[in-house]
């Protein structure tokens, strides 16, 4: 944590500058604070809060003709989320996990990996390895948009978009808050945050926010320790009544010693994946395995309200990250399950940075006598990434219960150190336009269109071959859009229908794609039809949303089930599904919330090469896509100071290979909590997770089973002044 401490001291010396202003919208942090002070039950289904991920027009969840879910700060705290993965796993239809190689793995609406765009404050980093979970303390809210959204966030996002929105300075005069948490496996968290109004300078007002968090854990797998740390500083300045600016800086650290990559499954002759429960916590990585990540963010946000009907926002941003891997990643049992064969040594470094600027204009006026809202803008970014991959093959065979993990340098060929192999540079230029037109008192039309110009250049520093030239470049110019109708049945109930398209990157991520991935590929195309409804009932004590959809994705590259580092060309995939979410305030003391998603996802066309032979996978389900995902929460206030609750999560079985011959079983997790409010500023919460100590796979690939956490308990102390 010394680097975070040093950074904090450096940042404190930055001159007071500018900050964000929105004259029309109360900041989300203020809303959350008021909800906590008033003691209202936090809910993950609030239809009248504005969302930025579903539209650039500041529409509410109810006004957006699409499936939109929101987890604001009060929900994050009420459900005890430790990191962003915990947050999104509570959202409708999401199944997420975070083994080191797939740090931001998400399955949603039948799609996975880079087919789901993960944004940070609306910024697309274009690489799933950059979306590893971060401490939930830094997050103000998370928003989820279902289905294609290239028209909003750029190429990709055929399955949906997730937007992680950081805490920023707000106009609250003074807030001081903190958390101390400790649990099983020595899992600890120390977090602090404050928001402070500064002395006025002339006619300008300034507000400062600082957040710090530190997490440690010995891990539920042997020899797997993790440390995380984060620092965020933002300065908000109202320079004039119409002009304001936000300067926001963030620094994140993440380090794992001997990372856990999965547990080998037994050779049983059946399709169901099973592990040796006696080896449940065994770690087959080398003793000095390592994963490290250091991330720096800088954002400069300027808001100008030049008239009551028109506003302008400019966001200048810079992202810089370094990720290091040094691990032995693949394990499998021999034929009689007496030995574990270890292979897949991998040494890698990612040096990634993104520099970009987004200019957005909003305008409200009359069009043909009808109320109309416009959003238009320009988006530019340049992403550079240098890769240093070094891979090894078989290493050794060990007794699964008693072995020397060895050193990484003991693996043949792994003592040569980092060697630069490829440099990727991707320029993105985009023009976007969106409109909301009130056709009648009850009927509204929402439309959007985006043009992207993608320029990719790859320099190869390794051996030059026909499939790995010294240099190559590609250019794509996708056009994507959405059109949706929303009809208001009553002031509290509506129906909607929408059609949207996507332009998907051919290999999922241009940040690491090789010539064989993208050299001859055009962009993948996707389209979605969706209908749904959003409504309140029982005098506002209940709310629900319903969405039915079909997504078709064509001409894409799928991950090779035998080698996760390679992709294979596929033809077409179709996903059809239904999503339901609801809340019911049964009594003033009892709140029930639930969501459920079912998806029928299958390949319509897909021929996979197996030992040089083309094998049809038509009708098969994609890897790690469950049919159903469901969540349920119940909370009950025993008295003004005591609250208890329980939660249930169910995830259906998933396939671990394209042939659909290996299946990880379904699982159900139960949890419970007790919360005591010592006074209006102090709360103590005890939380039990995985109550039945279920053994389950959060993710499955090849012949490995990435196991979720066992039963654990933690206690947290929350303070707010």
PDB file of C-alpha atoms in Angstrom, residues 32-146:
ATOM      1  CA  UNK A  32     -28.613   7.442  -1.511  1.00  0.00           C
ATOM      2  CA  UNK A  33     -27.620   9.417   1.552  1.00  0.00           C
ATOM      3  CA  UNK A  34     -31.145  10.702   2.072  1.00  0.00           C
ATOM      4  CA  UNK A  35     -32.568   7.199   1.733  1.00  0.00           C
ATOM      5  CA  UNK A  36     -30.217   5.897   4.430  1.00  0.00           C
ATOM      6  CA  UNK A  37     -30.957   8.757   6.785  1.00  0.00           C
ATOM      7  CA  UNK A  38     -34.701   8.279   6.410  1.00  0.00           C
ATOM      8  CA  UNK A  39     -34.383   4.538   7.015  1.00  0.00           C
ATOM      9  CA  UNK A  40     -36.262   3.564   3.847  1.00  0.00           C
ATOM     10  CA  UNK A  41     -35.649   0.052   2.563  1.00  0.00           C
ATOM     11  CA  UNK A  42     -33.209   0.063  -0.362  1.00  0.00           C
ATOM     12  CA  UNK A  43     -34.558  -1.606  -3.481  1.00  0.00           C
ATOM     13  CA  UNK A  44     -32.926  -2.849  -6.633  1.00  0.00           C
ATOM     14  CA  UNK A  45     -36.077  -2.027  -8.625  1.00  0.00           C
ATOM     15  CA  UNK A  46     -36.778   1.700  -8.673  1.00  0.00           C
ATOM     16  CA  UNK A  47     -38.397   2.714 -11.943  1.00  0.00           C
ATOM     17  CA  UNK A  48     -38.156   6.484 -11.645  1.00  0.00           C
ATOM     18  CA  UNK A  49     -34.421   6.991 -11.256  1.00  0.00           C
ATOM     19  CA  UNK A  50     -32.518   8.338 -14.274  1.00  0.00           C
ATOM     20  CA  UNK A  51     -29.978   6.059 -15.976  1.00  0.00           C
ATOM     21  CA  UNK A  52     -27.097   6.999 -18.261  1.00  0.00           C
ATOM     22  CA  UNK A  53     -26.376   3.525 -19.656  1.00  0.00           C
ATOM     23  CA  UNK A  54     -29.691   3.022 -21.477  1.00  0.00           C
ATOM     24  CA  UNK A  55     -29.732   6.448 -23.115  1.00  0.00           C
ATOM     25  CA  UNK A  56     -27.820   9.742 -23.263  1.00  0.00           C
ATOM     26  CA  UNK A  57     -31.054  11.696 -22.699  1.00  0.00           C
ATOM     27  CA  UNK A  58     -31.316  11.353 -18.884  1.00  0.00           C
ATOM     28  CA  UNK A  59     -34.372   9.128 -19.220  1.00  0.00           C
ATOM     29  CA  UNK A  60     -35.570   7.149 -16.224  1.00  0.00           C
ATOM     30  CA  UNK A  61     -35.766   3.368 -16.100  1.00  0.00           C
ATOM     31  CA  UNK A  62     -39.508   3.640 -16.757  1.00  0.00           C
ATOM     32  CA  UNK A  63     -39.043   5.926 -19.782  1.00  0.00           C
ATOM     33  CA  UNK A  64     -36.439   3.723 -21.502  1.00  0.00           C
ATOM     34  CA  UNK A  65     -37.878   1.154 -23.968  1.00  0.00           C
ATOM     35  CA  UNK A  66     -35.333  -1.504 -23.009  1.00  0.00           C
ATOM     36  CA  UNK A  67     -34.440  -3.824 -20.156  1.00  0.00           C
ATOM     37  CA  UNK A  68     -32.478  -1.712 -17.652  1.00  0.00           C
ATOM     38  CA  UNK A  69     -31.361  -2.705 -14.141  1.00  0.00           C
ATOM     39  CA  UNK A  70     -29.749  -0.470 -11.512  1.00  0.00           C
ATOM     40  CA  UNK A  71     -27.934  -1.205  -8.257  1.00  0.00           C
ATOM     41  CA  UNK A  72     -27.335   2.103  -6.484  1.00  0.00           C
ATOM     42  CA  UNK A  73     -25.210   2.725  -3.410  1.00  0.00           C
ATOM     43  CA  UNK A  74     -27.947   1.849  -0.928  1.00  0.00           C
ATOM     44  CA  UNK A  75     -28.540  -1.536  -2.617  1.00  0.00           C
ATOM     45  CA  UNK A  76     -24.801  -2.279  -2.773  1.00  0.00           C
ATOM     46  CA  UNK A  77     -24.523  -1.692   0.972  1.00  0.00           C
ATOM     47  CA  UNK A  78     -27.734  -3.485   1.922  1.00  0.00           C
ATOM     48  CA  UNK A  79     -26.672  -6.679   0.091  1.00  0.00           C
ATOM     49  CA  UNK A  80     -23.146  -6.680   1.493  1.00  0.00           C
ATOM     50  CA  UNK A  81     -21.341  -6.587  -1.865  1.00  0.00           C
ATOM     51  CA  UNK A  82     -17.583  -6.806  -1.409  1.00  0.00           C
ATOM     52  CA  UNK A  83     -16.656  -6.082  -5.023  1.00  0.00           C
ATOM     53  CA  UNK A  84     -18.260  -5.287  -8.355  1.00  0.00           C
ATOM     54  CA  UNK A  85     -18.687  -8.981  -9.177  1.00  0.00           C
ATOM     55  CA  UNK A  86     -20.947  -9.343  -6.133  1.00  0.00           C
ATOM     56  CA  UNK A  87     -22.966  -6.354  -7.327  1.00  0.00           C
ATOM     57  CA  UNK A  88     -23.637  -7.588 -10.865  1.00  0.00           C
ATOM     58  CA  UNK A  89     -24.415 -11.162  -9.750  1.00  0.00           C
ATOM     59  CA  UNK A  90     -27.477  -9.676  -8.059  1.00  0.00           C
ATOM     60  CA  UNK A  91     -28.693  -8.116 -11.307  1.00  0.00           C
ATOM     61  CA  UNK A  92     -31.211  -9.827 -13.566  1.00  0.00           C
ATOM     62  CA  UNK A  93     -29.729 -12.643 -15.656  1.00  0.00           C
ATOM     63  CA  UNK A  94     -26.047 -12.045 -14.858  1.00  0.00           C
ATOM     64  CA  UNK A  95     -23.626 -14.849 -13.974  1.00  0.00           C
ATOM     65  CA  UNK A  96     -20.116 -13.516 -13.353  1.00  0.00           C
ATOM     66  CA  UNK A  97     -16.832 -14.949 -12.088  1.00  0.00           C
ATOM     67  CA  UNK A  98     -13.235 -13.773 -11.925  1.00  0.00           C
ATOM     68  CA  UNK A  99     -10.509 -16.339 -12.291  1.00  0.00           C
ATOM     69  CA  UNK A 100      -7.259 -14.532 -13.149  1.00  0.00           C
ATOM     70  CA  UNK A 101      -7.256 -15.394 -16.846  1.00  0.00           C
ATOM     71  CA  UNK A 102     -10.832 -14.200 -17.406  1.00  0.00           C
ATOM     72  CA  UNK A 103     -10.878 -11.407 -14.837  1.00  0.00           C
ATOM     73  CA  UNK A 104     -14.144  -9.884 -15.993  1.00  0.00           C
ATOM     74  CA  UNK A 105     -16.017 -12.984 -17.113  1.00  0.00           C
ATOM     75  CA  UNK A 106     -19.747 -12.356 -17.529  1.00  0.00           C
ATOM     76  CA  UNK A 107     -22.509 -14.503 -18.995  1.00  0.00           C
ATOM     77  CA  UNK A 108     -25.676 -12.628 -19.976  1.00  0.00           C
ATOM     78  CA  UNK A 109     -28.453 -13.283 -22.493  1.00  0.00           C
ATOM     79  CA  UNK A 110     -26.565 -16.268 -23.901  1.00  0.00           C
ATOM     80  CA  UNK A 111     -23.313 -14.381 -24.543  1.00  0.00           C
ATOM     81  CA  UNK A 112     -20.000 -14.112 -22.685  1.00  0.00           C
ATOM     82  CA  UNK A 113     -16.650 -12.346 -22.510  1.00  0.00           C
ATOM     83  CA  UNK A 114     -16.222  -9.337 -24.828  1.00  0.00           C
ATOM     84  CA  UNK A 115     -19.739  -9.882 -26.190  1.00  0.00           C
ATOM     85  CA  UNK A 116     -20.797  -8.058 -23.004  1.00  0.00           C
ATOM     86  CA  UNK A 117     -19.387  -4.528 -22.873  1.00  0.00           C
ATOM     87  CA  UNK A 118     -18.177  -3.468 -19.431  1.00  0.00           C
ATOM     88  CA  UNK A 119     -17.839   0.291 -19.031  1.00  0.00           C
ATOM     89  CA  UNK A 120     -16.216   2.427 -16.367  1.00  0.00           C
ATOM     90  CA  UNK A 121     -18.102   5.707 -16.078  1.00  0.00           C
ATOM     91  CA  UNK A 122     -19.341   5.166 -19.630  1.00  0.00           C
ATOM     92  CA  UNK A 123     -15.829   4.509 -21.001  1.00  0.00           C
ATOM     93  CA  UNK A 124     -15.196   1.330 -22.988  1.00  0.00           C
ATOM     94  CA  UNK A 125     -11.705  -0.118 -22.493  1.00  0.00           C
ATOM     95  CA  UNK A 126     -12.272  -2.775 -25.152  1.00  0.00           C
ATOM     96  CA  UNK A 127     -10.615  -5.637 -23.273  1.00  0.00           C
ATOM     97  CA  UNK A 128     -12.175  -8.105 -20.815  1.00  0.00           C
ATOM     98  CA  UNK A 129      -8.903  -8.562 -18.882  1.00  0.00           C
ATOM     99  CA  UNK A 130      -9.206  -4.891 -17.914  1.00  0.00           C
ATOM    100  CA  UNK A 131     -12.555  -5.521 -16.193  1.00  0.00           C
ATOM    101  CA  UNK A 132     -11.375  -7.477 -13.153  1.00  0.00           C
ATOM    102  CA  UNK A 133     -13.603  -6.808 -10.100  1.00  0.00           C
ATOM    103  CA  UNK A 134     -12.736  -3.752  -8.022  1.00  0.00           C
ATOM    104  CA  UNK A 135     -13.660  -2.901  -4.449  1.00  0.00           C
ATOM    105  CA  UNK A 136     -17.342  -2.026  -4.183  1.00  0.00           C
ATOM    106  CA  UNK A 137     -16.486   0.857  -1.832  1.00  0.00           C
ATOM    107  CA  UNK A 138     -15.410   2.972  -4.818  1.00  0.00           C
ATOM    108  CA  UNK A 139     -18.662   2.437  -6.748  1.00  0.00           C
ATOM    109  CA  UNK A 140     -21.687   4.709  -6.500  1.00  0.00           C
ATOM    110  CA  UNK A 141     -23.928   2.617  -8.742  1.00  0.00           C
ATOM    111  CA  UNK A 142     -23.938  -0.068 -11.427  1.00  0.00           C
ATOM    112  CA  UNK A 143     -26.275  -0.004 -14.422  1.00  0.00           C
ATOM    113  CA  UNK A 144     -27.129  -2.872 -16.785  1.00  0.00           C
ATOM    114  CA  UNK A 145     -28.626  -2.566 -20.269  1.00  0.00           C
ATOM    115  CA  UNK A 146     -29.835  -5.737 -21.991  1.00  0.00           C
TER     116      UNK A 146
END
